[in-house]
Coordinates of C-alpha atoms in Angstrom, one line a residue:
Chain A
M7 CA 1.2 -25.2 16.9
N8 CA 3.3 -25.2 13.8
E9 CA 7.0 -24.3 14.8
Y10 CA 7.2 -21.7 12.0
L11 CA 4.1 -19.9 13.2
K12 CA 5.2 -20.1 16.7
Q13 CA 8.4 -18.3 15.8
V14 CA 6.8 -15.5 13.7
N15 CA 4.2 -14.9 16.4
S16 CA 6.8 -14.8 19.2
L17 CA 6.9 -12.2 21.9
P18 CA 10.3 -10.7 20.9
F19 CA 9.0 -10.1 17.4
Y20 CA 6.0 -8.3 18.9
L21 CA 8.3 -6.1 20.9
I22 CA 10.6 -5.3 17.9
V23 CA 7.6 -4.4 15.8
G24 CA 6.0 -2.4 18.6
G25 CA 9.3 -0.4 19.1
V26 CA 9.5 0.6 15.4
L27 CA 5.8 1.5 15.2
L28 CA 6.1 3.5 18.5
F29 CA 8.9 5.6 16.8
I30 CA 6.8 6.3 13.8
L31 CA 3.8 7.2 15.9
I32 CA 5.9 9.7 17.9
M33 CA 7.1 11.2 14.6
C34 CA 3.5 11.7 13.4
V35 CA 2.6 13.4 16.7
W36 CA 5.7 15.6 16.3
F37 CA 4.6 16.8 12.8
L38 CA 1.1 17.3 14.1
V39 CA 2.2 19.5 17.1
K40 CA 4.7 21.4 15.0
S41 CA 2.2 22.2 12.2
Y42 CA -0.5 23.1 14.7
R43 CA 1.9 25.6 16.5
A44 CA 2.9 27.0 13.1
G45 CA -0.8 27.5 12.3
I46 CA -1.3 29.4 15.5
A47 CA 1.9 31.5 14.9
I48 CA 0.5 32.8 11.5
G49 CA -2.9 33.5 12.9
M50 CA -4.9 30.5 11.5
D51 CA -8.3 29.9 13.1
K52 CA -7.9 27.1 15.7
K53 CA -11.4 26.0 15.0
V54 CA -10.6 25.4 11.4
M55 CA -7.4 23.4 12.2
R56 CA -9.3 21.4 14.9
R57 CA -12.0 20.6 12.3
A58 CA -9.4 19.4 9.8
I59 CA -7.8 17.2 12.5
M60 CA -11.1 15.8 13.7
S61 CA -12.5 15.2 10.2
S62 CA -9.3 13.5 9.1
A63 CA -9.4 11.3 12.3
T64 CA -13.0 10.2 11.9
F65 CA -12.4 9.8 8.1
S66 CA -9.7 7.3 9.0
I67 CA -11.5 5.0 11.4
L68 CA -13.4 3.0 8.7
P69 CA -10.3 2.6 6.4
G70 CA -8.4 1.6 9.6
V71 CA -10.8 -1.2 10.2
S72 CA -10.5 -2.4 6.6
I73 CA -6.6 -2.4 6.9
L74 CA -7.1 -4.4 10.0
L75 CA -9.0 -7.0 8.0
G76 CA -6.0 -7.0 5.7
V77 CA -3.8 -7.7 8.8
I78 CA -6.0 -10.7 9.5
A79 CA -5.8 -12.0 6.0
L80 CA -2.0 -11.7 5.9
S81 CA -1.5 -13.1 9.5
G82 CA -2.3 -16.7 8.6
S83 CA 0.8 -16.9 6.4
L84 CA 3.2 -14.3 7.7
G85 CA 2.2 -14.1 11.4
V86 CA 0.6 -11.2 13.2
P87 CA 3.6 -9.0 14.0
L88 CA 4.9 -8.6 10.5
S89 CA 1.4 -8.2 9.1
W90 CA 0.8 -5.5 11.8
L91 CA 4.0 -3.7 10.8
R92 CA 3.7 -4.0 7.1
L93 CA 0.1 -2.7 7.0
S94 CA 0.7 0.0 9.6
V95 CA 3.5 1.7 7.7
V96 CA 4.6 2.2 4.1
G97 CA 2.6 -0.6 2.5
A98 CA -0.9 -1.6 1.4
L99 CA -2.5 -5.0 1.3
Q100 CA -2.2 -5.5 -2.4
Y101 CA 1.5 -4.7 -2.4
E102 CA 2.4 -6.8 0.6
L103 CA 0.8 -10.0 -0.6
N104 CA 2.0 -9.8 -4.1
V105 CA 5.5 -9.1 -3.1
A106 CA 5.5 -11.9 -0.5
E107 CA 4.3 -14.3 -3.1
I108 CA 7.0 -13.1 -5.6
A109 CA 9.7 -13.5 -2.9
A110 CA 8.4 -16.9 -1.9
T111 CA 8.5 -18.2 -5.5
S112 CA 11.9 -16.7 -6.1
M113 CA 13.2 -18.8 -3.3
G114 CA 11.9 -22.0 -4.9
L115 CA 8.7 -22.3 -2.8
S116 CA 5.5 -23.0 -4.7
G117 CA 3.9 -19.9 -3.1
L118 CA 3.1 -18.2 0.1
K119 CA 2.0 -21.5 1.9
V120 CA 2.4 -22.1 5.6
S121 CA 3.2 -25.7 5.0
E122 CA 6.3 -24.7 3.0
M123 CA 7.5 -21.7 5.1
S124 CA 10.4 -21.7 7.5
I125 CA 11.9 -19.0 9.6
A126 CA 14.8 -18.6 7.2
A127 CA 12.5 -18.1 4.2
F128 CA 10.4 -15.8 6.3
T129 CA 13.3 -13.4 7.1
T130 CA 14.3 -13.2 3.4
I131 CA 10.7 -12.6 2.4
A132 CA 10.3 -9.9 5.0
L133 CA 13.5 -8.2 3.7
V134 CA 12.3 -8.3 0.1
M135 CA 9.0 -6.8 1.2
T136 CA 10.7 -4.0 3.1
A137 CA 13.4 -3.1 0.5
G138 CA 11.0 -3.4 -2.4
I139 CA 8.8 -0.7 -1.2
L140 CA 11.3 1.9 -0.2
S141 CA 11.3 3.7 -3.6
G142 CA 8.7 6.3 -2.4
I143 CA 10.6 6.9 0.7
T144 CA 13.9 7.2 -1.3
C145 CA 12.3 9.7 -3.7
C146 CA 11.2 11.8 -0.8
I147 CA 14.6 11.7 1.0
F148 CA 16.5 12.8 -2.2
G149 CA 14.0 14.5 -4.4
L150 CA 11.0 16.0 -2.6
K151 CA 12.5 19.4 -1.9
K152 CA 13.7 20.0 -5.5
Y153 CA 10.6 18.4 -7.0
L154 CA 8.0 20.4 -5.1
T155 CA 9.9 23.7 -5.6
R156 CA 10.0 23.0 -9.4
F157 CA 6.5 21.8 -9.5
Q158 CA 5.1 24.9 -7.7
K159 CA 6.8 27.2 -10.2
K160 CA 5.5 25.2 -13.2
E161 CA 1.9 24.8 -11.8
K162 CA 0.5 28.0 -13.4
K163 CA 1.9 27.1 -16.9
A164 CA 0.3 23.6 -16.7
E165 CA -3.2 24.7 -16.1
G166 CA -5.8 23.5 -18.6
N167 CA -3.7 20.5 -19.7
R168 CA -5.3 17.0 -19.7
P169 CA -4.1 14.5 -17.0
G170 CA -0.7 13.2 -17.5
F171 CA 0.1 9.5 -18.3
G172 CA 1.3 9.0 -14.7
A173 CA -2.3 8.7 -13.5
Y174 CA -2.9 5.9 -16.0
A175 CA 0.5 4.2 -15.6
T176 CA -0.3 2.8 -12.2
I177 CA -3.6 1.5 -13.4
A178 CA -1.9 -0.2 -16.4
M179 CA 0.8 -1.7 -14.1
F180 CA -1.9 -3.2 -12.0
I181 CA -3.9 -4.5 -14.9
G182 CA -0.7 -6.3 -16.1
L183 CA -0.2 -7.8 -12.6
C184 CA -3.8 -9.0 -12.3
S185 CA -3.7 -10.5 -15.9
A186 CA -0.6 -12.6 -15.1
Y187 CA -2.2 -13.9 -11.9
I188 CA -5.6 -14.6 -13.3
G189 CA -4.0 -16.3 -16.4
S190 CA -2.0 -18.6 -14.0
Y191 CA -5.2 -19.6 -12.2
V192 CA -6.9 -20.5 -15.4
G193 CA -3.8 -22.5 -16.3
T194 CA -3.8 -24.2 -12.9
W195 CA -7.3 -25.4 -13.5
T196 CA -6.7 -26.7 -17.1
A197 CA -3.3 -28.2 -16.6
F198 CA -3.4 -29.5 -13.1
K199 CA -7.2 -29.9 -12.5
N200 CA -6.9 -27.6 -9.5
H201 CA -9.9 -25.3 -9.7
L202 CA -9.5 -23.8 -6.2
P203 CA -7.5 -20.6 -7.1
L204 CA -9.7 -19.8 -9.9
M205 CA -12.9 -20.4 -7.9
V206 CA -11.6 -18.3 -5.1
A207 CA -10.7 -15.5 -7.5
G208 CA -14.1 -15.8 -9.1
V209 CA -16.0 -15.6 -5.8
S210 CA -13.8 -12.6 -4.7
A211 CA -14.4 -10.9 -8.1
L212 CA -18.1 -11.4 -7.9
T213 CA -18.2 -10.0 -4.3
M214 CA -16.2 -7.0 -5.7
A215 CA -18.7 -6.6 -8.5
V216 CA -21.5 -6.3 -5.9
F217 CA -19.5 -3.6 -4.1
E218 CA -18.8 -1.8 -7.3
Y219 CA -22.5 -1.8 -8.1
L220 CA -23.3 -0.3 -4.7
I221 CA -20.6 2.2 -4.8
V222 CA -21.1 3.4 -8.4
K223 CA -24.8 3.0 -9.0
K224 CA -26.1 3.4 -5.4
K225 CA -23.6 6.1 -4.5
M226 CA -22.6 4.3 -1.3
E227 CA -19.0 5.6 -1.5
W228 CA -18.3 4.7 2.1
L229 CA -18.2 1.1 1.1
E230 CA -15.0 1.8 -1.0
N231 CA -13.0 1.4 2.2
F232 CA -14.1 -2.2 2.7
S233 CA -14.5 -3.5 -0.8
V234 CA -11.1 -5.2 -1.3
A235 CA -10.8 -6.6 2.2
V236 CA -14.3 -8.0 2.5
S237 CA -14.2 -9.4 -1.0
M238 CA -11.1 -11.2 -0.1
I239 CA -12.5 -12.6 3.1
V240 CA -15.6 -13.9 1.2
G241 CA -13.3 -15.5 -1.3
M242 CA -11.2 -17.1 1.4
T243 CA -14.4 -18.4 3.2
A244 CA -15.4 -20.0 -0.1
A245 CA -12.0 -21.8 -0.1
V246 CA -12.8 -23.3 3.3
L247 CA -16.3 -24.3 2.1
I248 CA -15.0 -25.8 -1.2
S249 CA -12.3 -27.8 0.6
L250 CA -14.6 -29.3 3.3
Chain B
M23 CA 5.9 39.0 2.4
E24 CA 6.2 38.0 6.0
K25 CA 4.1 35.0 5.4
E26 CA 6.3 34.0 2.4
K27 CA 9.2 34.2 4.6
F28 CA 7.5 32.1 7.3
L29 CA 6.5 29.5 4.7
E30 CA 10.2 29.3 3.5
E31 CA 11.4 28.7 7.1
F32 CA 8.5 26.3 7.8
N33 CA 9.3 24.3 4.7
R34 CA 13.0 24.2 5.5
Q35 CA 12.2 22.8 8.9
Q36 CA 9.8 20.2 7.5
H37 CA 12.4 19.0 4.9
R38 CA 15.0 18.6 7.6
L39 CA 12.8 16.8 10.0
G40 CA 11.2 14.7 7.2
R41 CA 14.5 13.5 5.8
I42 CA 15.9 12.5 9.3
M43 CA 12.6 10.8 10.1
L44 CA 12.6 8.8 6.7
I45 CA 16.2 7.8 7.0
A46 CA 15.8 6.6 10.6
A47 CA 12.5 4.8 9.7
A48 CA 14.1 3.0 6.7
V49 CA 17.0 1.8 8.8
L50 CA 14.6 0.5 11.5
L51 CA 12.3 -1.2 9.0
L52 CA 15.3 -2.9 7.2
A53 CA 16.7 -4.0 10.6
V54 CA 13.5 -5.8 11.6
P55 CA 14.1 -9.1 9.5
F56 CA 17.8 -9.2 10.7
L57 CA 16.8 -8.8 14.4
L58 CA 14.2 -11.6 14.1
G59 CA 16.8 -13.6 12.1
G60 CA 19.4 -13.0 14.8
I61 CA 17.1 -14.3 17.5
Y62 CA 16.4 -17.6 15.7
G63 CA 19.7 -17.9 13.9
A64 CA 18.2 -17.6 10.4
L65 CA 19.5 -14.4 8.8
P66 CA 18.0 -13.5 5.4
D67 CA 19.7 -15.3 2.5
L68 CA 21.4 -12.7 0.3
K69 CA 21.1 -14.6 -3.0
S70 CA 17.4 -15.3 -2.5
F71 CA 17.0 -11.7 -1.5
L72 CA 18.6 -10.3 -4.6
N73 CA 16.6 -12.8 -6.8
G74 CA 13.3 -11.6 -5.3
F75 CA 14.3 -8.0 -5.1
I76 CA 15.1 -7.7 -8.8
K77 CA 11.7 -9.1 -9.7
V78 CA 9.9 -7.0 -7.2
G79 CA 11.9 -3.8 -8.0
M80 CA 11.1 -4.2 -11.8
V81 CA 7.5 -3.7 -11.0
Y82 CA 7.4 -1.7 -7.8
I83 CA 10.2 0.8 -8.1
P84 CA 8.5 2.4 -11.2
V85 CA 5.2 2.3 -9.4
G86 CA 6.7 4.0 -6.3
I87 CA 8.3 6.6 -8.5
V88 CA 5.1 7.3 -10.4
E89 CA 3.2 7.5 -7.2
F90 CA 5.7 10.0 -5.8
L91 CA 5.5 12.2 -8.9
V92 CA 1.8 12.1 -9.0
Y93 CA 0.8 12.5 -5.3
A94 CA 3.6 14.6 -3.7
P95 CA 2.2 17.9 -5.2
M96 CA -1.1 17.1 -3.8
L97 CA 0.2 16.4 -0.3
G98 CA 2.8 19.2 0.1
N99 CA 6.1 18.8 2.1
G100 CA 5.1 17.5 5.5
G101 CA 2.1 15.6 4.1
S102 CA 4.4 13.7 1.7
Y103 CA 7.0 12.8 4.2
L104 CA 4.3 11.3 6.4
T105 CA 2.3 9.7 3.7
F106 CA 5.2 7.9 2.0
L107 CA 6.2 6.7 5.4
T108 CA 2.8 5.4 6.6
G109 CA 1.5 4.1 3.3
N110 CA -2.1 3.5 2.2
V111 CA -1.6 6.5 -0.2
T112 CA -4.4 6.3 -2.7
N113 CA -7.0 4.5 -0.5
L114 CA -6.7 6.8 2.5
K115 CA -4.2 9.6 2.7
I116 CA -5.0 11.5 -0.6
P117 CA -8.8 11.5 -0.1
C118 CA -8.2 12.5 3.6
A119 CA -5.9 15.4 2.8
M120 CA -8.3 16.6 0.0
N121 CA -11.2 16.4 2.3
A122 CA -9.4 18.5 5.0
R123 CA -8.4 21.1 2.5
D124 CA -12.1 21.4 1.3
I125 CA -13.2 21.9 4.9
A126 CA -10.5 24.5 5.6
R127 CA -10.9 26.0 2.1
T128 CA -7.2 26.6 1.6
E129 CA -5.4 27.2 -1.6
V130 CA -2.6 25.1 -3.1
G131 CA 0.8 26.7 -2.6
T132 CA -0.2 28.6 0.6
V133 CA 1.3 28.1 4.0
E134 CA -2.2 27.4 5.4
N135 CA -2.5 24.7 2.8
E136 CA 0.7 23.1 3.9
I137 CA -0.3 23.2 7.5
I138 CA -3.8 21.6 6.9
S139 CA -2.3 18.8 4.7
T140 CA 0.2 17.9 7.4
L141 CA -2.4 18.1 10.1
S142 CA -4.7 15.9 8.1
V143 CA -2.1 13.2 7.1
A144 CA -0.6 13.2 10.7
S145 CA -4.0 12.7 12.4
S146 CA -5.1 10.1 9.8
S147 CA -1.8 8.2 10.4
I148 CA -2.1 8.3 14.2
V149 CA -5.8 7.1 14.1
T150 CA -5.1 4.3 11.7
M151 CA -2.1 3.0 13.7
L152 CA -4.2 3.1 16.9
V153 CA -7.1 1.3 15.2
I154 CA -4.8 -1.4 13.9
F155 CA -3.1 -1.7 17.4
A156 CA -6.4 -2.2 19.1
G157 CA -7.3 -4.8 16.5
V158 CA -4.0 -6.6 17.0
L159 CA -4.6 -6.7 20.7
L160 CA -7.8 -8.5 20.0
L161 CA -6.2 -10.6 17.4
V162 CA -3.7 -12.2 19.7
P163 CA -6.2 -14.4 21.7
L164 CA -7.7 -15.4 18.3
T165 CA -4.3 -16.7 16.9
P166 CA -5.0 -20.3 17.8
V167 CA -8.3 -20.2 15.9
L168 CA -6.7 -18.6 12.9
E169 CA -4.2 -21.4 12.9
N170 CA -6.8 -24.1 12.8
P171 CA -6.1 -26.6 9.9
V172 CA -9.7 -26.2 8.6
L173 CA -8.7 -22.6 7.8
T174 CA -5.6 -23.6 5.9
P175 CA -7.2 -23.4 2.5
A176 CA -8.4 -19.9 3.2
F177 CA -4.9 -18.5 4.0
D178 CA -3.3 -20.6 1.2
T179 CA -5.6 -18.9 -1.3
V180 CA -5.2 -15.4 0.0
V181 CA -3.4 -14.3 -3.2
P182 CA -6.1 -15.5 -5.6
A183 CA -8.7 -13.8 -3.3
L184 CA -6.8 -10.6 -3.6
F185 CA -6.3 -10.7 -7.4
G186 CA -9.9 -11.7 -8.0
A187 CA -11.1 -8.6 -6.3
L188 CA -8.4 -6.3 -7.6
G189 CA -8.8 -7.8 -11.1
L190 CA -12.3 -6.8 -11.3
K191 CA -11.7 -3.3 -9.9
Y192 CA -8.7 -2.6 -12.2
F193 CA -10.1 -4.4 -15.4
R194 CA -13.3 -2.3 -15.1
K195 CA -11.2 0.9 -15.2
S196 CA -10.0 0.2 -18.7
M197 CA -11.1 -2.7 -20.7
K198 CA -9.1 -1.3 -23.6
I199 CA -5.8 -1.8 -21.7
T200 CA -7.0 -5.2 -20.1
A201 CA -8.0 -7.2 -23.2
I202 CA -4.6 -8.1 -24.7
P203 CA -2.6 -8.7 -21.5
L204 CA -5.3 -10.8 -20.0
I205 CA -6.0 -13.0 -23.0
S206 CA -2.3 -13.5 -23.8
M207 CA -1.4 -14.4 -20.2
T208 CA -4.3 -16.8 -20.0
L209 CA -3.4 -18.5 -23.4
L210 CA 0.3 -18.8 -22.3
C211 CA -0.5 -20.4 -19.0
V212 CA -3.0 -22.8 -20.6
L213 CA -0.7 -23.8 -23.6
V214 CA 2.6 -23.7 -21.6
P215 CA 1.7 -25.0 -18.1
G216 CA 5.4 -24.6 -17.1
A217 CA 4.8 -20.8 -17.1
I218 CA 2.3 -21.1 -14.2
S219 CA 5.0 -21.6 -11.5
Q220 CA 6.9 -18.5 -13.0
T221 CA 4.2 -16.0 -12.2
S222 CA 6.8 -13.6 -10.7
I223 CA 8.5 -13.5 -14.2
L224 CA 5.3 -13.3 -16.0
L225 CA 4.5 -10.0 -14.2
I226 CA 7.2 -8.3 -16.1
P227 CA 6.0 -8.8 -19.7
A228 CA 2.3 -8.5 -18.5
G229 CA 3.1 -5.2 -16.9
G230 CA 5.2 -4.0 -19.8
M231 CA 2.5 -4.9 -22.3
A232 CA -0.2 -3.1 -20.3
L233 CA 2.0 0.0 -19.9
V234 CA 2.8 0.2 -23.6
I235 CA -0.9 -0.3 -24.6
G236 CA -1.9 2.3 -22.1
Y237 CA 0.6 4.8 -23.3
V238 CA -0.4 4.4 -26.9
L239 CA -4.1 4.8 -26.1
W240 CA -3.2 7.9 -23.9
K241 CA -1.1 9.5 -26.7
K242 CA -4.1 9.0 -29.1
N243 CA -6.4 10.5 -26.4
K244 CA -8.5 7.2 -26.3
L245 CA -8.4 6.6 -22.5

């Protein structure tokens, strides 16, 4: 086995990640119990609270499986423990991969490729991935209390207004990201005659188009949970078949 | 009046616990690369870290702030602390919390709503973590298969696979925002092949261009 992969899939790393996730799991249970007890204290119907818990739990199983597919997709280049950690907390598949790729190229690698990775590059990439996504957490630590108090006061005044630009800003940002990457795949094909990235992106996009058709036209909204992960796996399978 | 007092006290407790939890979690998460680096004698390289962090930060710090501003009011106090810690905000936690509120028929700003949101996000996070844990247990014996050289092209093209799927999803949301960034980035990479290896830098003008176009269209009410 590749030395790098052996190191990033080692038992101590599993134990470190397991410890961090156990802490976060305990905190979730703590919040759950505290809120449930508070509900009982103010006379909320236990049945209603249990229904909310059960529906949220069942609602989360399918997305959980789709996140697991993301762990599989990431594990080939970053190992299982880091992929497990990153996709269990804070992040999401699209963030993790993109940031890992940016970090890898910033270090002078040609991309997130196992053949070029070393344990030193890995620890730096892992740190960039962690630090880069802490803005939401930082906002919560320093600003949530003030922001929500102010927001609740302003809420009544804002009724009837159209959606703010915030909702579109994230979409625009992602459109920019995707444009840069797709443009680079076209360039890789025309300049270096390497059509693999563009072909994979194309197959992945086609699969996504099928999902979008089923979700939007056939009202199969439950597929939404799987669309990105399955499209990626189909694209990656195409890469293997093209390279045979 | 009693309920209002209860809500105030409940919120105060949630903020205190939430802050402590997030600070502890952030420290633990940041410690992971150092712990692994310590074991193998390969600590993160500060210069490379800063170089990567600046590029990542330019894109993702604004995204994180926007997500916080947009989604925190939907999630409430406890729900926000847990959601921003456990991630998968738009694809899981928001729809989950909305669904639970519909079931419980609670109104925004009430103590009941706070409690239902927190219960929903907490149970969703626990289930997701357990599903992933079960999957990882199954994944460990499969690791040698996943490392087979035949599969190398699959894992080397994981980023194109992601952006193919995401590209279609996001481009469809607004072709008006998409047209100029997509055409200009494609032309740039075709005409200046040296730019291809600088994708992490291209993200900045591409994202900026899309944001400006999006803002102008939004201002003119054309989105």
